[in-house]
Coordinates of C-alpha atoms in Angstrom, one line a residue:
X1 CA 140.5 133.0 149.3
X2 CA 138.1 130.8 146.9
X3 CA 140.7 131.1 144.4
X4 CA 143.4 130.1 146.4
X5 CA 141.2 127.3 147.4
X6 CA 140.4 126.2 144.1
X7 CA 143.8 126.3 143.1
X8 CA 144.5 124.1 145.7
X9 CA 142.3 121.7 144.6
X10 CA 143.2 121.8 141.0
X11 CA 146.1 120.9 142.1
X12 CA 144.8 118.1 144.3
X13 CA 142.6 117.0 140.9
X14 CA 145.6 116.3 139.2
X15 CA 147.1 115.2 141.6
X16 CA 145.1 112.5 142.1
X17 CA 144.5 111.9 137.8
X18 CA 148.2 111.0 137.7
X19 CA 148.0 108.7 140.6
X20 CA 145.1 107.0 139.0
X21 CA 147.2 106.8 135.5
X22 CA 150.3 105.4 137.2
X23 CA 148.3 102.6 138.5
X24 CA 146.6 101.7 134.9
X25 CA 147.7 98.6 133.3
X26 CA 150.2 99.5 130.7
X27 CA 150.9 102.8 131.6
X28 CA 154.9 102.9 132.5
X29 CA 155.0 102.9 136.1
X30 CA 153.0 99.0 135.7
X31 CA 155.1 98.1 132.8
X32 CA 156.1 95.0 134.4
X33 CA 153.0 93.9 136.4
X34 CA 150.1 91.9 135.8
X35 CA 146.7 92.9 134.3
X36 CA 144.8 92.4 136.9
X37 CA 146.6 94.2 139.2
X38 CA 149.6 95.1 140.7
X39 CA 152.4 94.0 143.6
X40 CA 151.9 96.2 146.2
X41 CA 154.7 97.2 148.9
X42 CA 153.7 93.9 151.5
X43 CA 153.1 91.6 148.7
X44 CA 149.4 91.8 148.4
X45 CA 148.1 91.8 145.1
X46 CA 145.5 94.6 144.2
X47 CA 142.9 93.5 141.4
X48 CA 141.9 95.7 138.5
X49 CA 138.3 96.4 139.6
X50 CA 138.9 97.9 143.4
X51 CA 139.5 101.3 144.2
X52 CA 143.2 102.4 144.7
X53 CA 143.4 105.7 146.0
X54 CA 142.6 106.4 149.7
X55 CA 140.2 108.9 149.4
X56 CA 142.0 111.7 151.8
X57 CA 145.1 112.6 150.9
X58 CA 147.1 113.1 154.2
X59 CA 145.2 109.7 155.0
X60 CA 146.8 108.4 151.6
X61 CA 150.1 109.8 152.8
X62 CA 150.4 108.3 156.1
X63 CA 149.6 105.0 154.7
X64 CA 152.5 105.3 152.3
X65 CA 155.2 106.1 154.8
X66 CA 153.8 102.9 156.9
X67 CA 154.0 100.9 153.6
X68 CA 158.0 102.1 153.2
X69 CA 158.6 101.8 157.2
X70 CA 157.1 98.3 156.7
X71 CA 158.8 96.8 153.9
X72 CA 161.8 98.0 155.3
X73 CA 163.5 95.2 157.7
X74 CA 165.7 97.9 159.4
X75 CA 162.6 99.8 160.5
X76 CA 163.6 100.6 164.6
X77 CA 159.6 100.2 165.7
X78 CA 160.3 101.1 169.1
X79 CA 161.0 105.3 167.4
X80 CA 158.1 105.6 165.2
X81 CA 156.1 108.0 165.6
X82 CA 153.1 108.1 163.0
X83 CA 151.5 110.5 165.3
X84 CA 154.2 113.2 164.7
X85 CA 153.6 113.0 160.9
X86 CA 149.9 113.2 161.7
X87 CA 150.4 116.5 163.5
X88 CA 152.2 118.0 160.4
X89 CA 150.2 116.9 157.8
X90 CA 147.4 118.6 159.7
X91 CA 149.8 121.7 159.7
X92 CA 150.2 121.4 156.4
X93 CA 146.3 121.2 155.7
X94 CA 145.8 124.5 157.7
X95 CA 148.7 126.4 156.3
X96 CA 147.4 125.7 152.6
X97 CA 144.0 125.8 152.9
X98 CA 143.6 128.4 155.8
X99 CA 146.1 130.8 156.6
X100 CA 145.9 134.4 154.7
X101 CA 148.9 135.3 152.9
X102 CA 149.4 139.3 152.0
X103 CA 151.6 139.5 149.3
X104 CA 153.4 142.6 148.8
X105 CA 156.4 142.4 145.7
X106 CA 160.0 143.8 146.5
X107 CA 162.2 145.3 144.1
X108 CA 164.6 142.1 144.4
X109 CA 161.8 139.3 145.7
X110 CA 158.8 139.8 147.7
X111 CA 157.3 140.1 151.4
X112 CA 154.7 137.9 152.9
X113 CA 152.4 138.2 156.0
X114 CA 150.5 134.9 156.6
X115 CA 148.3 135.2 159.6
X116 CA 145.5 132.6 160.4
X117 CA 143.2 132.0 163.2
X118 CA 143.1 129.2 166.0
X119 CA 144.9 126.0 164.7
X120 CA 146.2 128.1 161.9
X121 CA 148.3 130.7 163.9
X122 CA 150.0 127.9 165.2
X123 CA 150.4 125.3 162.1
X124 CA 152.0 128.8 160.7
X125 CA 154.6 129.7 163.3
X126 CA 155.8 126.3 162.9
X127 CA 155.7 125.8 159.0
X128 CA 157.2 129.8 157.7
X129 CA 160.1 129.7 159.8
X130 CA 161.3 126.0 159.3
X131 CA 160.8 126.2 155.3
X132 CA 162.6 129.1 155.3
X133 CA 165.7 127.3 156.0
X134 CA 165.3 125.4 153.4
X135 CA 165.0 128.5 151.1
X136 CA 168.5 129.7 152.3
X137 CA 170.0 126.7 151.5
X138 CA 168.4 127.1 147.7
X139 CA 170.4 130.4 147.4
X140 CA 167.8 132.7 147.9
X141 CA 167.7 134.9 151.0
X142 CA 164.9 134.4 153.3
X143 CA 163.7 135.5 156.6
X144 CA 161.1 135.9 159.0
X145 CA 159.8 137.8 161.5
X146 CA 156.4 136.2 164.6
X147 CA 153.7 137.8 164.5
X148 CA 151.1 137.8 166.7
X149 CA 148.7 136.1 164.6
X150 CA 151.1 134.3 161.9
X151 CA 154.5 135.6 160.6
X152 CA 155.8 137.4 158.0
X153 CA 158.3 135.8 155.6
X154 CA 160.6 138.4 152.8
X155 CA 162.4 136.1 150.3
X156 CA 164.9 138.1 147.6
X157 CA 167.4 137.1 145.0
X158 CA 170.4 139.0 143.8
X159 CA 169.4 137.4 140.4
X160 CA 166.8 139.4 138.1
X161 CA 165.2 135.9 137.2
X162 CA 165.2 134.9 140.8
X163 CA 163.3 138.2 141.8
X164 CA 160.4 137.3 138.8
X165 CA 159.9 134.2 139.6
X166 CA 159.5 134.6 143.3
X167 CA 157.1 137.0 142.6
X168 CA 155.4 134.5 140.4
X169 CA 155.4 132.2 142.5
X170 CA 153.8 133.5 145.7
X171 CA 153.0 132.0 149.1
X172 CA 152.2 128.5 148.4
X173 CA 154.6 128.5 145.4
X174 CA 157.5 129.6 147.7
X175 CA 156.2 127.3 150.0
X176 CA 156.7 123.7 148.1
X177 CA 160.2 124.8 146.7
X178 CA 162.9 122.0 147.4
X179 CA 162.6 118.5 147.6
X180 CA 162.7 117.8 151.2
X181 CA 159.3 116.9 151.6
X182 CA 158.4 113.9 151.3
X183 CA 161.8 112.5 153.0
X184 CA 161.7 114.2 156.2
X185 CA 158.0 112.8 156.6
X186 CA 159.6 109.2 156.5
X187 CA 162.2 110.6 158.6
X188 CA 159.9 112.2 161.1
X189 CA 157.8 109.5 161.1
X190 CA 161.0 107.1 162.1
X191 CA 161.3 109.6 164.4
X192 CA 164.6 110.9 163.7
X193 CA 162.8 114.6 162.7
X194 CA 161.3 117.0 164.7
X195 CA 159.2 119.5 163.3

């Protein structure tokens, strides 16, 4: 579990270090901006010397979906629903940094039982079988079954390469595959996504 953890936060680390180097003068993403600082989403102007990152990150992402749903003039404010995306992010926080995840490999892909405690049981039952929709729709096969306590989630390929890397990959791996993300937080937090 430390190692999983740790990983996790490695991950955060750097995370956070390419943030930090996107928002240095002269680095691409400010190629364009001033020294001092940059143009932020409503027009304020942040200078060199103050902090830019928020400090938590599912604090850092909410404030970036309100950012977009503000700078957009076809935001509908009376379907927002910032407290939606709240609830997932927590999910999120519990199913990565909590929940227990049993790997056992598969000839063609591998088998997963995450279980958790309190929160956790129910952050999993939510997150396993909604992601793995999005793994069919990758081309792999996945499916899972409730458990009292969590779920269990088996994920196979037909393709040799397919079966080593989900293998290599694990839970958490399996887990952040696809690109969905980050859109259906702006789109559950417009409220037209319901996790």
């Amino acid at each position: 579990m430390f190692a999983r953890s740790l990983g996790v936060a490695g991950i955060a680390m750097l995370m956070a270090a390419a943030y930090a180097f996107a928002e240095t003068p002269g680095s691409p993403m400010m190629q364009g901006h001033d020294m001092h600082g940059h143009q932020g989403m409503m027009g304020e102007t942040q200078p060199a010397n103050e902090p830019t990152l928020p400090g938590q990150d599912a604090f850092g992402a909410i404030q970036e979906i309100v950012r977009i749903l503000e700078a957009d003039p076809n935001t509908d404010w009376s379907k927002v629903n910032i407290g939606a995306l709240r609830e997932h992010l927590i999910d999120m926080n519990e199913v990565t940094l909590h929940a227990l995840a049993d790997e056992k490999p598969l000839d063609n892909g591998v088998e997963i039982t995450v279980t958790g405690e309190g929160r956790t049981i129910e952050a999993i039952k939510r997150m396993v079988p909604a992601h793995a929709h999005e793994l069919r729709a990758m081309g792999w096969t996945a499916t899972t079954d409730d458990l009292a306590n969590g779920a269990r989630l088996v994920v196979t390929s037909n393709d040799p390469a397919q079966m080593v890397k989900l293998k290599a990959l694990g839970f958490m791996g399996i887990m952040v595959q696809g690109s969905h993300h980050q859109m259906h937080h702006l789109m559950m937090a417009k409220g037209e996504f319901t996790h």
